[in-house]
Coordinates of C-alpha atoms in Angstrom, one line a residue:
M878 CA 0.0 0.0 0.0
K879 CA 2.8 2.4 0.9
A880 CA 4.5 1.7 -2.5
L881 CA 1.2 2.3 -4.3
I882 CA 0.7 5.7 -2.5
A883 CA 4.3 6.7 -3.1
S884 CA 4.1 6.0 -6.8
N885 CA 0.7 7.9 -7.1
T886 CA 1.2 10.8 -4.7
I887 CA 0.0 13.5 -7.1
L888 CA -3.2 11.6 -7.9
M889 CA -4.0 11.0 -4.3
V890 CA -3.6 14.6 -3.3
H891 CA -5.8 15.7 -6.2
L892 CA -8.5 13.3 -5.3
V893 CA -8.5 14.5 -1.7
V894 CA -8.7 18.2 -2.8
T895 CA -11.5 17.3 -5.1
A896 CA -13.4 15.6 -2.3
L897 CA -13.1 18.7 -0.2
L898 CA -15.2 20.5 -2.8
V899 CA -18.2 18.3 -1.9
P900 CA -19.3 20.0 1.4
G901 CA -19.6 23.5 -0.2
L902 CA -21.2 22.1 -3.3
V903 CA -23.9 20.3 -1.3
V904 CA -24.5 23.2 1.1
Y905 CA -25.2 25.6 -1.7
S906 CA -26.9 23.4 -4.3
G907 CA -27.8 20.1 -2.7
A908 CA -26.9 16.8 -4.5
A909 CA -28.1 18.0 -7.9
Y910 CA -24.6 18.4 -9.4
L911 CA -22.9 15.5 -7.7
P912 CA -23.3 13.3 -10.8
Y913 CA -21.3 15.8 -12.8
L914 CA -18.5 15.7 -10.3
A915 CA -18.7 11.9 -10.3
L916 CA -18.3 12.0 -14.1
Y917 CA -15.1 14.1 -13.9
V918 CA -13.6 11.8 -11.2
A919 CA -14.6 8.6 -13.1
V920 CA -13.0 9.8 -16.4
L921 CA -10.0 11.1 -14.4
C922 CA -9.3 7.7 -12.7
I923 CA -10.0 5.6 -15.7
S924 CA -7.8 7.7 -17.9
Y925 CA -5.1 7.7 -15.3
V926 CA -5.0 3.9 -15.1
L927 CA -5.1 3.4 -18.8
L928 CA -2.5 6.1 -19.6
Q929 CA -0.2 4.8 -16.8
R930 CA 0.2 1.6 -18.8
I931 CA 1.9 3.4 -21.6
M932 CA 3.6 6.2 -19.7
P933 CA 7.4 5.8 -19.8
T934 CA 9.2 5.7 -16.4
W935 CA 12.0 8.0 -15.8
K936 CA 14.4 7.3 -13.0
R937 CA 15.6 10.6 -11.6
E938 CA 18.2 10.3 -8.9
A939 CA 19.4 13.1 -6.8
R940 CA 22.0 15.3 -8.5
L941 CA 25.6 14.7 -7.4
H942 CA 26.6 18.2 -8.2
S943 CA 23.7 20.5 -7.6
P944 CA 24.0 24.3 -8.1
S945 CA 25.1 26.1 -5.0
V946 CA 22.0 26.3 -2.7
E947 CA 23.4 29.2 -0.7
R948 CA 24.1 31.2 -3.9
F949 CA 20.7 30.5 -5.2
I950 CA 19.0 31.7 -2.0
Q951 CA 21.1 34.9 -2.1
V952 CA 20.0 35.6 -5.6
V953 CA 16.4 34.9 -4.6
F954 CA 16.7 37.3 -1.7
L955 CA 18.0 40.1 -3.9
A956 CA 15.3 39.4 -6.5
Q957 CA 12.7 39.6 -3.8
V958 CA 14.0 42.9 -2.6
A959 CA 14.0 44.2 -6.1
V960 CA 10.4 43.1 -6.8
L961 CA 9.3 44.6 -3.5
V962 CA 10.9 48.0 -4.2
A963 CA 9.7 48.0 -7.8
H964 CA 6.1 47.1 -6.8
W965 CA 5.8 49.6 -4.0
G966 CA 7.6 52.3 -6.1
Y967 CA 5.2 51.8 -9.0
L968 CA 2.2 52.0 -6.7
G969 CA 3.5 55.0 -4.9
G970 CA 3.0 53.5 -1.5
I971 CA 2.3 50.3 0.4
P972 CA -1.2 48.9 0.0
L973 CA -1.4 47.5 3.5
W974 CA -0.4 50.9 5.0
E975 CA -3.0 52.7 2.9
A976 CA -5.7 50.2 3.9
L977 CA -4.9 50.7 7.6
H978 CA -6.0 54.3 7.2
Q979 CA -9.3 53.5 5.6
Q980 CA -12.7 52.7 7.2
N981 CA -14.6 51.9 4.0
D982 CA -14.3 48.3 3.0
L983 CA -15.2 49.0 -0.6
V984 CA -12.2 51.4 -0.8
I985 CA -10.0 48.7 0.7
V986 CA -11.3 46.3 -2.0
D987 CA -10.2 48.8 -4.6
I988 CA -6.8 49.2 -3.0
R989 CA -6.3 45.4 -3.0
R990 CA -7.4 45.0 -6.6
S991 CA -5.2 47.9 -7.8
A992 CA -2.2 46.3 -6.0
G993 CA -2.2 43.5 -8.5
E994 CA -3.9 44.9 -11.6
V995 CA -2.4 48.3 -12.2
V996 CA 1.2 47.3 -12.3
P997 CA 2.9 46.4 -15.6
L998 CA 2.4 42.8 -16.8
P999 CA 6.1 41.8 -16.3
L1000 CA 6.1 43.1 -12.7
A1001 CA 2.8 41.3 -12.0
Y1002 CA 4.2 38.0 -13.3
A1003 CA 7.4 38.5 -11.4
S1004 CA 5.4 39.0 -8.2
H1005 CA 3.4 35.9 -8.8
F1006 CA 6.4 33.8 -9.6
M1007 CA 8.3 34.9 -6.6
I1008 CA 5.4 34.4 -4.1
K1009 CA 4.1 31.2 -5.5
A1010 CA 7.1 29.3 -6.7
V1011 CA 10.6 30.7 -6.3
V1012 CA 10.5 32.0 -2.7
P1013 CA 8.7 28.9 -1.3
F1014 CA 11.3 26.6 -2.9
A1015 CA 14.1 28.8 -1.7
L1016 CA 12.7 28.9 1.9
L1017 CA 12.5 25.1 1.9
L1018 CA 16.1 24.8 0.8
A1019 CA 17.2 27.5 3.3
W1020 CA 15.6 25.7 6.2
G1021 CA 17.3 22.5 5.3
G1022 CA 20.8 23.7 4.6
A1023 CA 21.3 27.5 4.6
R1024 CA 19.5 28.5 7.8
K1025 CA 21.2 31.9 8.1
W1026 CA 19.4 33.1 5.0
F1027 CA 16.1 31.7 6.0
W1028 CA 14.9 34.5 8.3
P1029 CA 16.0 37.5 6.1
L1030 CA 14.2 35.9 3.1
A1031 CA 11.2 34.8 5.1
V1032 CA 10.7 38.2 6.8
T1033 CA 11.2 40.2 3.5
A1034 CA 8.9 38.0 1.5
G1035 CA 6.3 37.8 4.2
L1036 CA 6.1 41.6 4.6
Y1037 CA 5.8 41.9 0.8
A1038 CA 3.1 39.3 0.6
A1039 CA 1.1 40.8 3.5
S1040 CA 1.5 44.3 2.0
L1041 CA -0.5 43.2 -1.1
L1042 CA -3.6 42.4 1.1
A1043 CA -4.1 38.9 -0.4
K1044 CA -4.5 36.5 2.5
S1045 CA -3.5 33.5 0.5
F1046 CA -0.1 35.0 -0.3
V1047 CA 1.3 34.9 3.2
V1048 CA 0.3 31.2 3.4
T1049 CA 1.6 30.2 0.0
L1050 CA 5.1 31.3 0.8
F1051 CA 5.4 28.6 3.5
V1052 CA 3.3 25.8 2.3
P1053 CA 6.2 23.5 1.2
L1054 CA 7.9 24.0 4.6
W1055 CA 4.6 23.5 6.4
I1056 CA 4.0 20.2 4.6
A1057 CA 7.6 19.2 5.3
F1058 CA 7.0 19.8 9.1
L1059 CA 3.8 17.7 8.8
I1060 CA 5.3 14.6 7.1
G1061 CA 8.4 14.9 9.2
R1062 CA 6.2 14.8 12.4
R1063 CA 7.8 18.1 13.6
W1064 CA 4.6 18.7 15.5
M1065 CA 5.7 21.8 17.5
R1066 CA 7.0 23.5 14.3
F1067 CA 3.9 22.5 12.4
G1068 CA 1.6 23.8 15.1
T1069 CA 3.5 27.1 15.4
L1070 CA 3.5 27.7 11.7
S1071 CA -0.2 26.9 11.6
A1072 CA -0.9 29.4 14.3
V1073 CA 1.1 32.0 12.5
F1074 CA -1.0 31.3 9.4
A1075 CA -4.2 31.7 11.4
L1076 CA -3.1 35.0 13.0
L1077 CA -2.0 36.5 9.7
I1078 CA -5.2 35.5 7.9
I1079 CA -7.3 37.0 10.8
A1080 CA -5.2 40.2 10.8
L1081 CA -5.5 40.7 7.1
S1082 CA -9.2 39.9 7.1
T1083 CA -9.7 42.5 9.8
V1084 CA -7.8 45.1 7.8
A1085 CA -10.0 44.3 4.8
N1086 CA -13.2 44.6 7.0
P1087 CA -12.6 47.5 9.4
Q1088 CA -16.3 47.3 10.5
K1089 CA -15.3 44.2 12.5
L1090 CA -13.7 46.5 15.1
Q1091 CA -16.3 49.2 15.0
F1092 CA -19.0 49.7 17.7
Q1093 CA -22.2 51.8 17.8
A1094 CA -24.2 53.2 20.7
V1095 CA -27.5 51.4 21.6
G1096 CA -30.1 52.5 24.0
P1097 CA -30.2 55.6 26.3
N1098 CA -27.6 54.2 28.8
G1099 CA -24.6 54.6 26.6
N1100 CA -24.2 50.9 25.9
T1101 CA -22.4 49.8 22.7
E1102 CA -22.5 46.9 20.4
A1103 CA -20.5 45.7 17.4
V1104 CA -21.5 47.1 14.1
D1105 CA -20.8 43.8 12.3
E1106 CA -23.6 41.3 12.6
G1107 CA -21.2 38.3 12.7
V1108 CA -19.1 39.9 15.5
R1109 CA -22.3 40.6 17.5
E1110 CA -23.4 37.0 17.2
H1111 CA -20.2 35.1 17.6
G1112 CA -17.7 37.6 19.1
F1113 CA -14.6 38.8 17.3
L1114 CA -12.6 35.6 17.7
G1115 CA -15.5 33.3 17.0
D1116 CA -16.4 35.2 13.9
A1117 CA -12.8 35.2 12.7
V1118 CA -12.5 31.4 13.2
L1119 CA -15.8 30.8 11.4
G1120 CA -14.8 33.0 8.5
V1121 CA -11.5 31.2 8.1
G1122 CA -13.2 27.8 8.3
K1123 CA -15.8 28.8 5.8
R1124 CA -13.2 30.0 3.4
I1125 CA -11.3 26.8 3.6
L1126 CA -14.1 24.2 3.8
V1127 CA -17.1 25.8 2.1
M1128 CA -16.0 28.5 -0.4
P1129 CA -14.2 26.2 -2.9
G1130 CA -17.3 24.1 -3.3
H1131 CA -19.5 27.2 -3.3
T1132 CA -17.7 28.5 -6.4
V1133 CA -18.4 25.1 -8.1
A1134 CA -22.1 25.4 -7.2
E1135 CA -22.3 28.9 -8.6
W1136 CA -20.8 27.9 -11.9
F1137 CA -23.1 24.9 -12.2
M1138 CA -26.1 27.0 -11.3
H1139 CA -25.4 29.8 -13.8
V1140 CA -24.0 27.9 -16.7
P1141 CA -25.8 27.5 -19.0
A1142 CA -28.9 28.8 -17.3
D1143 CA -27.7 32.4 -17.3
V1144 CA -24.5 32.3 -19.3
P1145 CA -24.3 30.0 -22.4
Y1146 CA -21.5 27.5 -22.9
A1147 CA -18.5 29.3 -24.2
K1148 CA -17.6 26.6 -26.8
G1149 CA -13.9 27.1 -26.0
G1150 CA -13.9 30.7 -25.1
A1151 CA -13.7 30.3 -21.3
I1152 CA -10.0 29.4 -21.4
R1153 CA -7.7 32.0 -23.0
P1154 CA -5.2 29.6 -24.7
L1155 CA -8.0 27.4 -26.0
A1156 CA -9.9 30.4 -27.3
A1157 CA -6.8 31.5 -29.2
V1158 CA -6.3 28.0 -30.7
L1159 CA -10.0 27.7 -31.8
G1160 CA -10.2 31.2 -33.0
V1161 CA -13.2 32.2 -30.8
P1162 CA -13.5 35.3 -28.6
Y1163 CA -12.2 34.9 -25.0
T1164 CA -14.8 35.5 -22.3
D1165 CA -13.9 35.9 -18.7
Y1166 CA -16.4 33.7 -17.0
T1167 CA -14.9 34.5 -13.5
E1168 CA -16.3 38.0 -13.9
K1169 CA -19.6 36.9 -15.2
I1170 CA -20.2 34.4 -12.5
Y1171 CA -19.1 36.9 -9.8
D1172 CA -21.7 39.4 -11.0
L1173 CA -24.4 36.8 -10.9
A1174 CA -23.4 35.4 -7.5
Y1175 CA -23.1 38.9 -5.9
P1176 CA -25.6 41.1 -7.6
D1177 CA -25.4 43.8 -4.9
M1178 CA -21.7 44.2 -5.5
A1179 CA -22.3 44.3 -9.3
A1180 CA -25.0 47.0 -8.8
Q1181 CA -22.4 49.1 -7.0
H1182 CA -20.0 48.6 -9.9
V1183 CA -17.5 46.8 -7.6
P1184 CA -15.4 44.6 -9.9
G1185 CA -14.5 41.1 -8.8
T1186 CA -13.9 37.5 -10.0
M1187 CA -15.1 34.1 -8.9
G1188 CA -12.7 31.5 -10.1
S1189 CA -13.6 27.8 -9.8
A1190 CA -12.1 24.3 -10.0
S1191 CA -10.1 23.6 -13.1
F1192 CA -12.6 21.1 -14.5
M1193 CA -15.4 23.7 -14.3
Y1194 CA -13.7 25.6 -17.1
G1195 CA -14.2 22.5 -19.2
Y1196 CA -17.8 22.5 -18.2
A1197 CA -18.2 26.2 -19.0
N1198 CA -16.9 25.5 -22.5
F1199 CA -18.7 22.2 -23.5
G1200 CA -20.9 21.0 -20.6
A1201 CA -20.6 17.4 -19.6
W1202 CA -18.3 16.7 -22.6
G1203 CA -16.0 19.4 -21.2
L1204 CA -16.0 17.7 -17.8
A1205 CA -15.0 14.4 -19.4
A1206 CA -12.2 16.2 -21.5
S1207 CA -11.0 17.9 -18.3
G1208 CA -10.7 14.5 -16.6
L1209 CA -8.6 13.1 -19.5
I1210 CA -6.3 16.2 -19.6
T1211 CA -5.9 16.4 -15.9
A1212 CA -5.0 12.7 -15.7
L1213 CA -2.3 13.2 -18.3
M1214 CA -0.9 16.2 -16.4
L1215 CA -0.9 14.3 -13.1
L1216 CA 0.9 11.4 -14.7
L1217 CA 3.6 13.7 -16.2
V1218 CA 4.2 15.4 -12.9
Q1219 CA 4.3 12.0 -11.1
A1220 CA 6.8 10.7 -13.6
I1221 CA 9.1 13.6 -12.9
F1222 CA 9.1 13.0 -9.1
G1223 CA 9.0 9.2 -9.4
T1224 CA 8.9 7.5 -6.0
R1225 CA 10.3 10.6 -4.2
W1226 CA 7.0 11.1 -2.6
R1227 CA 8.1 13.6 0.0
W1228 CA 9.4 16.0 -2.6
A1229 CA 6.2 15.3 -4.7
L1230 CA 4.1 16.2 -1.7
V1231 CA 5.8 19.4 -0.4
L1232 CA 6.2 21.0 -3.9
N1233 CA 2.8 20.0 -5.4
V1234 CA 0.3 20.5 -2.6
F1235 CA -0.1 24.2 -3.4
P1236 CA -0.5 23.8 -7.2
L1237 CA -3.0 21.0 -6.6
L1238 CA -4.9 23.2 -4.2
A1239 CA -4.8 26.0 -6.8
L1240 CA -6.5 23.7 -9.3
S1241 CA -9.6 23.9 -7.0
A1242 CA -9.9 27.6 -7.9
S1243 CA -8.2 28.2 -11.2
A1244 CA -7.9 26.8 -14.8
L1245 CA -5.0 24.4 -15.5
P1246 CA -3.1 26.9 -17.7
T1247 CA -3.3 29.5 -15.0
V1248 CA -2.0 27.1 -12.4
L1249 CA 0.9 26.1 -14.7
I1250 CA 1.9 29.6 -15.5
T1251 CA 0.6 32.3 -13.2
H1252 CA 0.7 30.1 -10.1
G1253 CA 4.2 28.9 -10.9
W1254 CA 3.7 25.2 -11.1
A1255 CA 5.9 24.9 -14.2
I1256 CA 8.6 27.0 -12.5
T1257 CA 8.4 24.9 -9.3
I1258 CA 9.0 21.7 -11.4
L1259 CA 11.9 23.2 -13.2
L1260 CA 13.5 24.3 -10.0
Y1261 CA 13.2 20.7 -8.7
L1262 CA 14.7 19.3 -11.8
L1263 CA 17.6 21.8 -11.6
F1264 CA 18.5 21.0 -7.9
R1265 CA 17.1 17.5 -7.2
P1266 CA 18.4 17.6 -3.6
A1267 CA 19.9 14.5 -2.2
T1268 CA 18.1 14.9 1.2
E1269 CA 14.4 14.4 1.6
P1270 CA 12.3 17.1 3.1
G1271 CA 10.9 16.3 6.5
T1272 CA 13.6 13.9 7.4

């Protein structure tokens, strides 16, 4: 059994992540769309088993002469500082600092959106690549062999990620190290890092929603109560914990439900136009379904002309294009991708786990091409192939 899991680590993680979509899907839409999800999983598993029979096996041993880890980390540190200075300089300030001086949550939404959308495209991609691929890989290597560079890089990258007001960024940086602590049974370190994640997420959520800390007078006796309904009902800490839990356990499935409910009922099948590279190949106009679904899911925000997006699981882009046939095609394509990644890591399941958990989680909220490029999955794999460390993470 251990050998089976070790040789199919990538598939196992993807199936677990897909299963985590079910609670949110059922909460928001009942069991009506579960057969569609079952179709995707069935095609995925059948395709995986059949393709595995013809997939060549590559034995990739650890490199005897890897590039200098310390030199690599130094270069990453300098690159992170350069991206930080360029990003803040172009924006003319620090988004987090600006948000701390605002009391209107819609203004803060605009600050957060602008932090990622108004910068030049090369800088935007550099930011994504650093936060989602290069720095996480470097931090993992630094912890294992160049500890003196770990804290300068961790603090610099952490401050930069937090400054952009995206809660996921501060977690993404440390996911490989977090998983390494878990599989290595370093419980104290795993628990400490988990607590840091929770505190940072709560802090950034509070910055984005200043009403959580606001009170209003009630009655003639000078009594006060929280302005926010959730804080009134559950208290600040309880509301924060419920918010984080909902975002992790319910929201991914909620997005899947919204896409199923609105496609094709309110938005027609895109016939290839819902994925930019596919639209270019087929010669059809690209349509950003994440914006269309967001407007339908949050009509109040749309009425206020507050822009937003609601991404969904990678297979939902196949559904948005071609319905059930698109789900089946997504199962086949995903199976092939998972097999290719598994072939690269082979039986080095620890490295497969620490470096691929984040991209596989990202597949629950983004299209496959987006995960490969913008979320840095391809860069992460290239870095692993370049270094192929002899030691296993978590040992």
